[in-house]
Coordinates of C-alpha atoms in Angstrom, one line a residue:
X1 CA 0.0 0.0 0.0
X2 CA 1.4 3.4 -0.8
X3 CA 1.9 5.7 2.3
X4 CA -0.2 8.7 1.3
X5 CA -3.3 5.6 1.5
X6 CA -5.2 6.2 4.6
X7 CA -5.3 3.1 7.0
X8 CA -8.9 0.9 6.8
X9 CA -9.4 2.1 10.1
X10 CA -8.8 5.8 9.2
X11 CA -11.4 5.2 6.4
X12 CA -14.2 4.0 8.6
X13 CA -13.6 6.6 11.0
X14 CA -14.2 9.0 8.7
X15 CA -17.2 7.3 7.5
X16 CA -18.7 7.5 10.8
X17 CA -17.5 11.4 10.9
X18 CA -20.0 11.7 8.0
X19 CA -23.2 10.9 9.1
X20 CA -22.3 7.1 8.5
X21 CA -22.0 7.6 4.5
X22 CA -19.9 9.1 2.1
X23 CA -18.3 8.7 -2.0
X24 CA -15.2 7.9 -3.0
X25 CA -14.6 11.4 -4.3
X26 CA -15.1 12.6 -0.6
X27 CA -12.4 10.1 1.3
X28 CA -10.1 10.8 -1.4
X29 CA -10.1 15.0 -0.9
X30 CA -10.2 14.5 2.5
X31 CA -7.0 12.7 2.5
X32 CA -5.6 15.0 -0.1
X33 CA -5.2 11.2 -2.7
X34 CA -4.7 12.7 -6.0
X35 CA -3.1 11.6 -9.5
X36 CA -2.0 7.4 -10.1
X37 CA -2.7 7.0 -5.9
X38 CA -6.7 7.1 -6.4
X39 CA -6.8 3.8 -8.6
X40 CA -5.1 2.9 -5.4
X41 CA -7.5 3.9 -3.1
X42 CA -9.9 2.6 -5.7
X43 CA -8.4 -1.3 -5.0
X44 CA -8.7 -0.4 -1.4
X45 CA -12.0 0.5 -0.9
X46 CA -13.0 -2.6 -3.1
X47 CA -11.3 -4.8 -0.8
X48 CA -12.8 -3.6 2.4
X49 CA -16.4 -4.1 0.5
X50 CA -15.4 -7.9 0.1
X51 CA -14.3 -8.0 3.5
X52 CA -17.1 -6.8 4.8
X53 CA -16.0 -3.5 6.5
X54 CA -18.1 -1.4 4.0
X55 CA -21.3 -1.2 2.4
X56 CA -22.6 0.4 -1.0
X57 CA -26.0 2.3 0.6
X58 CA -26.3 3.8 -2.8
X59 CA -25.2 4.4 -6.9
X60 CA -21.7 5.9 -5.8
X61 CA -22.0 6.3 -1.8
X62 CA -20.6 3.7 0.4
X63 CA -21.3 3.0 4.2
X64 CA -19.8 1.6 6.8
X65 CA -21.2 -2.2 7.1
X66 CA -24.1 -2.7 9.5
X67 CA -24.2 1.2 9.9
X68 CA -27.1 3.8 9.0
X69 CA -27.8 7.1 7.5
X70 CA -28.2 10.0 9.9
X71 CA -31.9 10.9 8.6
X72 CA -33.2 7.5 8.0
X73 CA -36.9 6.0 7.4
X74 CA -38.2 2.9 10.5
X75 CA -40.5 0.8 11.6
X76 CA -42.3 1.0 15.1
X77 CA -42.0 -2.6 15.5
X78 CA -41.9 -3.1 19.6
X79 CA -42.1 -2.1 22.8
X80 CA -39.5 -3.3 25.4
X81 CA -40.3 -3.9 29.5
X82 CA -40.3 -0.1 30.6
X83 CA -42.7 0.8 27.6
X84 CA -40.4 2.6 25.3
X85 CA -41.0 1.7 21.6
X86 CA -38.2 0.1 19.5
X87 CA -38.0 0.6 15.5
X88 CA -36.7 -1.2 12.4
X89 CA -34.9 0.4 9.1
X90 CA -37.4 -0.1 7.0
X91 CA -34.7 -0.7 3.7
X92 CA -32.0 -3.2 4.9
X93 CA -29.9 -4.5 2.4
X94 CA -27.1 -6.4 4.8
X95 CA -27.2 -9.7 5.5
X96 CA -26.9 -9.8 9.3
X97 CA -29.7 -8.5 11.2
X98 CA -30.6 -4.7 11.3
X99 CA -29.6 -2.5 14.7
X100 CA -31.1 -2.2 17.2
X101 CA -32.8 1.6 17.4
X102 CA -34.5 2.6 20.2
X103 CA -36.4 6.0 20.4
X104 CA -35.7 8.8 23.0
X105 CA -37.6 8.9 25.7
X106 CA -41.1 10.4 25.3
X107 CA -40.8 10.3 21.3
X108 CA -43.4 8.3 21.0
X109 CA -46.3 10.2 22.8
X110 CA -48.1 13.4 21.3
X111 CA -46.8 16.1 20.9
X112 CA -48.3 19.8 19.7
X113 CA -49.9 19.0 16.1
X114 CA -48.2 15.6 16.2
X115 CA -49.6 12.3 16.5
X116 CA -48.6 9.9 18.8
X117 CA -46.3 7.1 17.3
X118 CA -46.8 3.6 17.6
X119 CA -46.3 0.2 16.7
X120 CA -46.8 -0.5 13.7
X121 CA -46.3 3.3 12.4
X122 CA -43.5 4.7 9.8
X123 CA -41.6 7.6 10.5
X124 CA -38.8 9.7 9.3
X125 CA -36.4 9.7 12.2
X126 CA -32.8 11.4 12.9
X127 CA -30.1 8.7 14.3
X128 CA -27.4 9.0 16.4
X129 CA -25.4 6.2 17.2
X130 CA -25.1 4.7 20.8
X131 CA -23.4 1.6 22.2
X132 CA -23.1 -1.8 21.2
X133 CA -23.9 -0.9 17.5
X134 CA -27.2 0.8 18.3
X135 CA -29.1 3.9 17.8
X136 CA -31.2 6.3 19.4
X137 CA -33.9 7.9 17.0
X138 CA -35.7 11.0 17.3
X139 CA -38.9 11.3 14.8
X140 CA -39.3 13.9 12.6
X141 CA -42.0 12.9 10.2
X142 CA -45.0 10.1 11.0
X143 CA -45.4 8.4 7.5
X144 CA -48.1 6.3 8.0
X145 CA -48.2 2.3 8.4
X146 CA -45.2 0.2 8.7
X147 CA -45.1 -3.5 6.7
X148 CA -44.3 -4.7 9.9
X149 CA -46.3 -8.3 10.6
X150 CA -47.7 -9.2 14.0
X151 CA -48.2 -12.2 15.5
X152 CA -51.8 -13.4 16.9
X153 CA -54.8 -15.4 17.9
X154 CA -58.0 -14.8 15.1
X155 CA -61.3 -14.1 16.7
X156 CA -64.1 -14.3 13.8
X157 CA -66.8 -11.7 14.8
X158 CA -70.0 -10.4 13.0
X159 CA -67.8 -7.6 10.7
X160 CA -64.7 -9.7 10.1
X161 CA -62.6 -10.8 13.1
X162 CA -59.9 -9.4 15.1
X163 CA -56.5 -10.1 16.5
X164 CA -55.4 -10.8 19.9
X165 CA -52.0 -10.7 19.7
X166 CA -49.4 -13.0 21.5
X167 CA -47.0 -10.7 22.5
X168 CA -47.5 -9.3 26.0
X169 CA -46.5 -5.6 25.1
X170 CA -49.0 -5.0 22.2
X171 CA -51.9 -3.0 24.1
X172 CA -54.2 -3.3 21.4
X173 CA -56.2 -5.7 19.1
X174 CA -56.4 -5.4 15.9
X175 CA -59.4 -4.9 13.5
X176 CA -59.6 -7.4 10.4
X177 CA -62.7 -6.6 8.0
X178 CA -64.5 -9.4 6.4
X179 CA -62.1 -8.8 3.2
X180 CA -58.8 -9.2 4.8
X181 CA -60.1 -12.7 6.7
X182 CA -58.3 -14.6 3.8
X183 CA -59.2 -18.1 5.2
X184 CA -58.8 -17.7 8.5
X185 CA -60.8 -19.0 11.1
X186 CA -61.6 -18.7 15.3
X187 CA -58.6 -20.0 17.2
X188 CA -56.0 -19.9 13.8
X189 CA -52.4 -18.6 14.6
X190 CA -51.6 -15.9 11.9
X191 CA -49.6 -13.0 11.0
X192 CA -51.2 -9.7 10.5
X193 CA -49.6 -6.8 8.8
X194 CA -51.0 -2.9 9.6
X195 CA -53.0 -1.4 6.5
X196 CA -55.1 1.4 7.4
X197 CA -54.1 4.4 9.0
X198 CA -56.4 6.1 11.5
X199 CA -55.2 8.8 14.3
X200 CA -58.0 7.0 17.0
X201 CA -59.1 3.4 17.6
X202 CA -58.0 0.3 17.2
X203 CA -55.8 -0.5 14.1
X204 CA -56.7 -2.5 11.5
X205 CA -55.0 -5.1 9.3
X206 CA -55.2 -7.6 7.1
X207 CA -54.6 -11.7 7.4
X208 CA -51.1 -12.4 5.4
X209 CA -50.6 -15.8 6.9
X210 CA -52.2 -18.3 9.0
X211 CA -49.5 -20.7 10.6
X212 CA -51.5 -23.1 12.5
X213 CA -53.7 -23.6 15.4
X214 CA -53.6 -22.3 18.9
X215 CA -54.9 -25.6 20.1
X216 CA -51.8 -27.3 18.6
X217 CA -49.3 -27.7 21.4
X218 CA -47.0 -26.7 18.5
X219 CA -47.7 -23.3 18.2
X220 CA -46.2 -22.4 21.2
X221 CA -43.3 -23.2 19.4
X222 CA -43.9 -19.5 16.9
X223 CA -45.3 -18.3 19.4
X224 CA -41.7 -18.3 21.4
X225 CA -39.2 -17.5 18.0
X226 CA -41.8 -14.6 17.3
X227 CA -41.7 -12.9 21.1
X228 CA -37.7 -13.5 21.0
X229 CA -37.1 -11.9 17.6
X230 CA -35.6 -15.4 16.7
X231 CA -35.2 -14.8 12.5
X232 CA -36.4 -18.1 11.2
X233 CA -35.0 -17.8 7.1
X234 CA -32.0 -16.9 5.5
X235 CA -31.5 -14.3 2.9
X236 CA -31.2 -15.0 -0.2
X237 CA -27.3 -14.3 -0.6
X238 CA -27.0 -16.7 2.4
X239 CA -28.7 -19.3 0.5
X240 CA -26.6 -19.1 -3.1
X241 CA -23.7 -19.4 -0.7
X242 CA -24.7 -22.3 0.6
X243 CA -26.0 -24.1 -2.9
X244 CA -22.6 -22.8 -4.3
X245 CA -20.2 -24.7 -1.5
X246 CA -18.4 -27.6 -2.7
X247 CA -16.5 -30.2 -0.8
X248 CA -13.4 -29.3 0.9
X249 CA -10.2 -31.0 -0.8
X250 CA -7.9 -33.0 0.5
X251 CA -5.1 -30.7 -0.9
X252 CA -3.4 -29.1 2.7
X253 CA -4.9 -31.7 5.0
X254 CA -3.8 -34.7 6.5
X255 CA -6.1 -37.5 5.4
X256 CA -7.7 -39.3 8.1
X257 CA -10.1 -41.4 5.8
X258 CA -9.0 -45.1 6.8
X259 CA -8.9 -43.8 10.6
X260 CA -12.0 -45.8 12.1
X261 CA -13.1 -42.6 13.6
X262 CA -16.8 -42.9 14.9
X263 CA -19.7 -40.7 15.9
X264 CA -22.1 -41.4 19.2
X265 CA -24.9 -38.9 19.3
X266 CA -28.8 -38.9 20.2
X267 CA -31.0 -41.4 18.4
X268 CA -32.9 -38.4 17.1
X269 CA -30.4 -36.2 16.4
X270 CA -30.4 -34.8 12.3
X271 CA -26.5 -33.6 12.4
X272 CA -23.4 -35.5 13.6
X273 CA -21.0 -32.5 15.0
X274 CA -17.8 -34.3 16.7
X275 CA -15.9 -38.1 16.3
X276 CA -13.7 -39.8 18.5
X277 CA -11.3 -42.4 18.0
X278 CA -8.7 -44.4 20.6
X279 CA -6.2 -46.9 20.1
X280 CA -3.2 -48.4 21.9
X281 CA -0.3 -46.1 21.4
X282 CA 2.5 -47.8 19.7
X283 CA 5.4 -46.0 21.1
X284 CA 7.3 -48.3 23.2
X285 CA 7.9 -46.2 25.7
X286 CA 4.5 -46.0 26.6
X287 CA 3.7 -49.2 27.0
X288 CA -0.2 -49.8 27.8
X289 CA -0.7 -46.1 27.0
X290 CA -3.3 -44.5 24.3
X291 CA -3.2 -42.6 21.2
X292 CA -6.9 -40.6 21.1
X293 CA -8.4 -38.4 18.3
X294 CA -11.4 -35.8 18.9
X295 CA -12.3 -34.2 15.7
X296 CA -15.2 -31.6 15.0
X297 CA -16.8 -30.2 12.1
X298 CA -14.8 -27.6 10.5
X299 CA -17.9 -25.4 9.4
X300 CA -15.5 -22.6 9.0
X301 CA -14.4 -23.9 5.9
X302 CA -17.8 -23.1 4.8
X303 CA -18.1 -19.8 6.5
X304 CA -15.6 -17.4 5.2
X305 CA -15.1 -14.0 7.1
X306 CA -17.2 -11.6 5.6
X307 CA -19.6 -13.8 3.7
X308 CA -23.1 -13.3 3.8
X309 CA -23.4 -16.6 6.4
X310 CA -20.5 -15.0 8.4
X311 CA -22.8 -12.0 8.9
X312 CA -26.0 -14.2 9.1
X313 CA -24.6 -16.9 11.6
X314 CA -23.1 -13.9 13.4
X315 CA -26.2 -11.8 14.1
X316 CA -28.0 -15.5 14.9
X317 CA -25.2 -16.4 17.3
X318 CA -26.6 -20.4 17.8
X319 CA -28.7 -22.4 16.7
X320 CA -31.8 -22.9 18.8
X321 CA -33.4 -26.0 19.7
X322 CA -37.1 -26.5 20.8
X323 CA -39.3 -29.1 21.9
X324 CA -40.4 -30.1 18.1
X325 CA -38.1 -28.0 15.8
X326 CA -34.8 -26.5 15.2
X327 CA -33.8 -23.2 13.9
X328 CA -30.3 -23.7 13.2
X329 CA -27.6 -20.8 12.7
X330 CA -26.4 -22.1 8.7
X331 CA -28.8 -23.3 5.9
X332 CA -29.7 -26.8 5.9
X333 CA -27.3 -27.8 3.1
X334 CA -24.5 -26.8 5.7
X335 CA -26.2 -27.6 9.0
X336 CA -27.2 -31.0 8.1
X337 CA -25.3 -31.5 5.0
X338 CA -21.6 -30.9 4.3
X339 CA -21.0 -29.9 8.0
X340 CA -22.6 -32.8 9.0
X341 CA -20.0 -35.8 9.6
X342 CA -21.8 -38.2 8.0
X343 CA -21.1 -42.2 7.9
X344 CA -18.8 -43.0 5.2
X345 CA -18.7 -39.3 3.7
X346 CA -15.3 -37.6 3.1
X347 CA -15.6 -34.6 5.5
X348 CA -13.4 -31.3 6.3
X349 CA -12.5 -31.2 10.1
X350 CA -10.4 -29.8 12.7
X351 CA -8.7 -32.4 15.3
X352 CA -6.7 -32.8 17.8
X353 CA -4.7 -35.8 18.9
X354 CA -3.3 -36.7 21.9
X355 CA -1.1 -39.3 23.9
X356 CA -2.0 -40.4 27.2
X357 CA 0.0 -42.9 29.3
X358 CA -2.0 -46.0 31.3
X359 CA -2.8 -43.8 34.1
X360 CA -4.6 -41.2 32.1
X361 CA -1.9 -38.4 32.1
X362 CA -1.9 -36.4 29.0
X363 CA 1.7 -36.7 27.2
X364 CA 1.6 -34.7 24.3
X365 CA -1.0 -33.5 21.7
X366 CA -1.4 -32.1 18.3
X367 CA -4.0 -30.1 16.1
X368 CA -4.7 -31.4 12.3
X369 CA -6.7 -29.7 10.1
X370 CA -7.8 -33.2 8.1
X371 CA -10.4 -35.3 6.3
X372 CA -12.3 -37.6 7.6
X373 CA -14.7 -40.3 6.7
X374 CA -16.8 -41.6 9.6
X375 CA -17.0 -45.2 9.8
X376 CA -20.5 -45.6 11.8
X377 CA -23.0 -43.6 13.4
X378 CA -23.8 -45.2 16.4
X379 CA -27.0 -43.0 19.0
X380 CA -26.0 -43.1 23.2
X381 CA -27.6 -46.4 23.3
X382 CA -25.9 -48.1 20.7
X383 CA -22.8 -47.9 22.0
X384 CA -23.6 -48.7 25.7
X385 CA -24.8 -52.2 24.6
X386 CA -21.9 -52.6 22.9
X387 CA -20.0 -51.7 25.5
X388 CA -21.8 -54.0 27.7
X389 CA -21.0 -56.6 24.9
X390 CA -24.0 -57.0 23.0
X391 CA -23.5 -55.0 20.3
X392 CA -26.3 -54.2 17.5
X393 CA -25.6 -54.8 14.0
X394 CA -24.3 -51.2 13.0
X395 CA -22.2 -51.7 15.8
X396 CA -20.9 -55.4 15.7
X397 CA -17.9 -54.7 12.8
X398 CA -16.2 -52.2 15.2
X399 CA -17.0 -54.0 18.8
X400 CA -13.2 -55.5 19.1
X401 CA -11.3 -53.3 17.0
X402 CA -12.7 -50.1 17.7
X403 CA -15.2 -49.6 20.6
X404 CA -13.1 -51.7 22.8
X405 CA -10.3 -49.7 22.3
X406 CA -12.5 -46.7 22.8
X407 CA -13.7 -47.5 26.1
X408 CA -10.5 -49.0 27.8
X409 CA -9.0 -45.3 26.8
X410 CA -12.4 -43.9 28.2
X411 CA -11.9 -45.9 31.7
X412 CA -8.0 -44.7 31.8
X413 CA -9.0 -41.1 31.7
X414 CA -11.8 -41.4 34.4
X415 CA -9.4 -43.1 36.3
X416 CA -7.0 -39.9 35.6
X417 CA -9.7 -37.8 36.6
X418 CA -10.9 -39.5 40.1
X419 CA -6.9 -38.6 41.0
X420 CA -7.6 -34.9 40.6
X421 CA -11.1 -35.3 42.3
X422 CA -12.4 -32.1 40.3
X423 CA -15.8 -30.9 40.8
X424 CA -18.2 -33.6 38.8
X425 CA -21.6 -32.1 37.8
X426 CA -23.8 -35.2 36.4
X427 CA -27.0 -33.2 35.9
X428 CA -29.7 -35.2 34.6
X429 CA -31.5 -33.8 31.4
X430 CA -35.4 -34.0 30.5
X431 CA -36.7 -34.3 27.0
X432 CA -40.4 -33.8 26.3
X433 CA -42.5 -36.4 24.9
X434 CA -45.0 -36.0 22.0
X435 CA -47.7 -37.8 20.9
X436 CA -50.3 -36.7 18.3
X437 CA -48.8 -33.1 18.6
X438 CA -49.6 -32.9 21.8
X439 CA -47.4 -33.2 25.0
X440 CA -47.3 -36.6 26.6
X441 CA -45.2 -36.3 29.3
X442 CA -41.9 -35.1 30.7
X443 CA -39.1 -37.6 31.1
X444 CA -35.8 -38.4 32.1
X445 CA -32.9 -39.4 29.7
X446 CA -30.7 -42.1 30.5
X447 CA -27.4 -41.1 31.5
X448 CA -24.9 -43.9 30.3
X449 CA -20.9 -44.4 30.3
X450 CA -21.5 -43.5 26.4
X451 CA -22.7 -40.1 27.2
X452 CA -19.4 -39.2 29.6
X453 CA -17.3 -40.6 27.2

């Protein structure tokens, strides 16, 4: 880089110095750039768009990423604990989730000629940034209805129906007229968006989607991603990436392909994250010791900095898992696919592996950045019976060579770790039971030698 270039961080400083946006032109006669050095800062800026430090917000104008305009159109969209209404941009073009914006206190009550804002309402605000990333509006302009969809019960009455919704904070129902019913009926779980503006009285809306039944245990389900803001798509950008990935090569990795590593996981479970693998250590000077591999999914293969799952995963933060669903943190293809250490499919991962001598002492370790092909899929029970030495068929190739093995490593370590008496938390875990779609019970899992290992 030449010297007269500004640093990146100098750049999105100044950025921030101009009400979040700014040209090309602008940086470059603020840093005095002139002649051959302004194809340079040219190739600069472009690299800190596919890095993800900056945005284009317009034709020439660029932005600092996950940042907004000073004068900015949003959505009243919520209300937190103490009352105070929170808003949406209502044009978003990044991947991750919008900021947060929250509106001064008081900004949402009357005020002179001024209608009160609300949820649901679109304004015209002014922005100023706060911490963590977020922003504190103050309205200039109401514009009239938001797009914004809420989430409630349908109530047919004589005129239409209307709309209790299911979060807490929303004071009001909403009006639906006979037209904007669109199938729904008395006890249906829908999403409503705001239509008709009026200064007094309840708002009205119209039906956009109905996505089950109250009655249906389910529901409780969107009921709970709605109230936590829990997004439950991906963008489209997130979505190419993820059609677009191929599998990792070999090329730069050791290969780990004919090591019978092995996967133990719930019967239920859809995605196989981590492997292990133990076997006496040949070394011998470690006689009666034990060579052990952990690997784990490397899903950052898949996830380069800056991409539009980067951003995505990042403003998820986890997947989440409910009673009956999952909303995981990468697209399918990912989540249950190529990240997914599948039996006997070459997989990307990340290992470590380690010597430990007969009394479960660690000796040495190392990190591999490998493939791997796992050799069975085995659930909690699986392996416990073979264990116990009645192993099931999936299990009865590797009983001698490889889950012995496994499990006489397993009992060295325990034994290492009874020495150092640390504290041992065995909390038991509940799972809910359905049947019919409705909650049967709550029970206990079993808790078996497979699950510490």
């Amino acid at each position: 880089m030449t010297a007269s270039l500004p640093s990146k961080d100098d750049i999105l400083k100044f950025i921030e110095t101009s009400s979040g946006e700014t040209t090309r032109r602008e940086i470059a006669r603020a840093f005095d750039i002139k002649g051959a050095a302004r194809a340079e800062l040219r190739a600069l800026l472009k690299e800190m768009t596919e890095e993800g430090l900056i945005d284009k917000s317009g034709r020439k104008r660029m932005a600092k990423a996950g940042a907004l305009p000073e004068v900015t159109v949003i959505d009243i969209v919520d209300q937190d604990a103490d009352g105070e209404l929170l808003g949406a941009p209502t044009q978003w073009k990044g991947e991750a989730a919008p900021p947060r914006i929250y509106l001064a206190p008081g900004e949402g009550r009357t005020g002179g000629a001024r209608p009160a804002i609300g949820v649901g309402d679109r304004a015209l605000a002014r922005l100023t940034s706060i911490d963590g990333g977020a922003y504190e509006a103050r309205i200039i302009k109401r514009l009239g209805q938001s797009a914004h969809r809420i989430l409630g019960v349908f109530r047919k009455t004589p005129t239409g129906g209307r709309i209790d919704p299911v979060d807490r904070k929303s004071r009001h129902d909403v009006i639906i007229a006979k037209a904007d019913v669109n199938g729904a009926k008395t006890g249906d779980l829908v999403y409503v968006v705001l239509k008709r503006e009026r200064r007094y009285g309840l708002k009205h809306g119209e039906v956009k989607e109905i996505v089950g039944s109250i009655d249906d245990q389910t529901s409780f389900s969107v009921i709970a991603l709605a109230d936590h803001n829990i997004p439950t798509g991906f963008s489209d950008a997130e979505l190419k990436e993820a059609e677009d990935a191929k599998p990792a090569p070999l090329k730069g990795r050791t290969d780990l392909r004919d090591t019978p590593l092995l996967t133990i996981d719930p019967a239920d479970a859809r995605d196989h994250d981590d492997a292990v693998y133990a076997a006496p250590d040949a070394d011998p000077k470690n006689k009666g010791g034990w060579r052990i591999i952990v690997a784990i999914a490397d899903v950052a293969y898949y996830v380069p900095p800056g991409s539009a799952l980067d951003k995505g995963a990042a403003a998820r933060g986890n997947s989440v898992y409910l009673p009956d669903r999952v909303v995981p943190m990468l697209p399918e293809r990912l989540s249950n696919g190529l990240c997914s250490l599948r039996e006997r499919e070459d997989r990307p991962c990340l290992a470590v592996e380690m010597i430990f001598d007969k009394s479960g002492r660690k000796r040495g370790h190392k990190f591999l950045r490998a493939i791997m092909r796992s050799a069975v899929k085995l659930s909690y029970e699986e392996a416990q019976t073979a264990f116990d030495g009645a192993p099931c068929a999936a299990a009865a190739p590797f009983a001698k060579d490889v889950l012995a093995p496994l499990y006489s490593a397993y009992k060295a370590l325990v034994k290492a770790r009874e020495t150092r008496s640390p504290l041992d938390l065995d909390m038991p875990e509940r799972r809910i039971v359905f049947k019919d779609g409705k909650v049967d019970g709550v029970k206990l899992r079993d808790r078996f030698d497979a699950h510490r290992l």
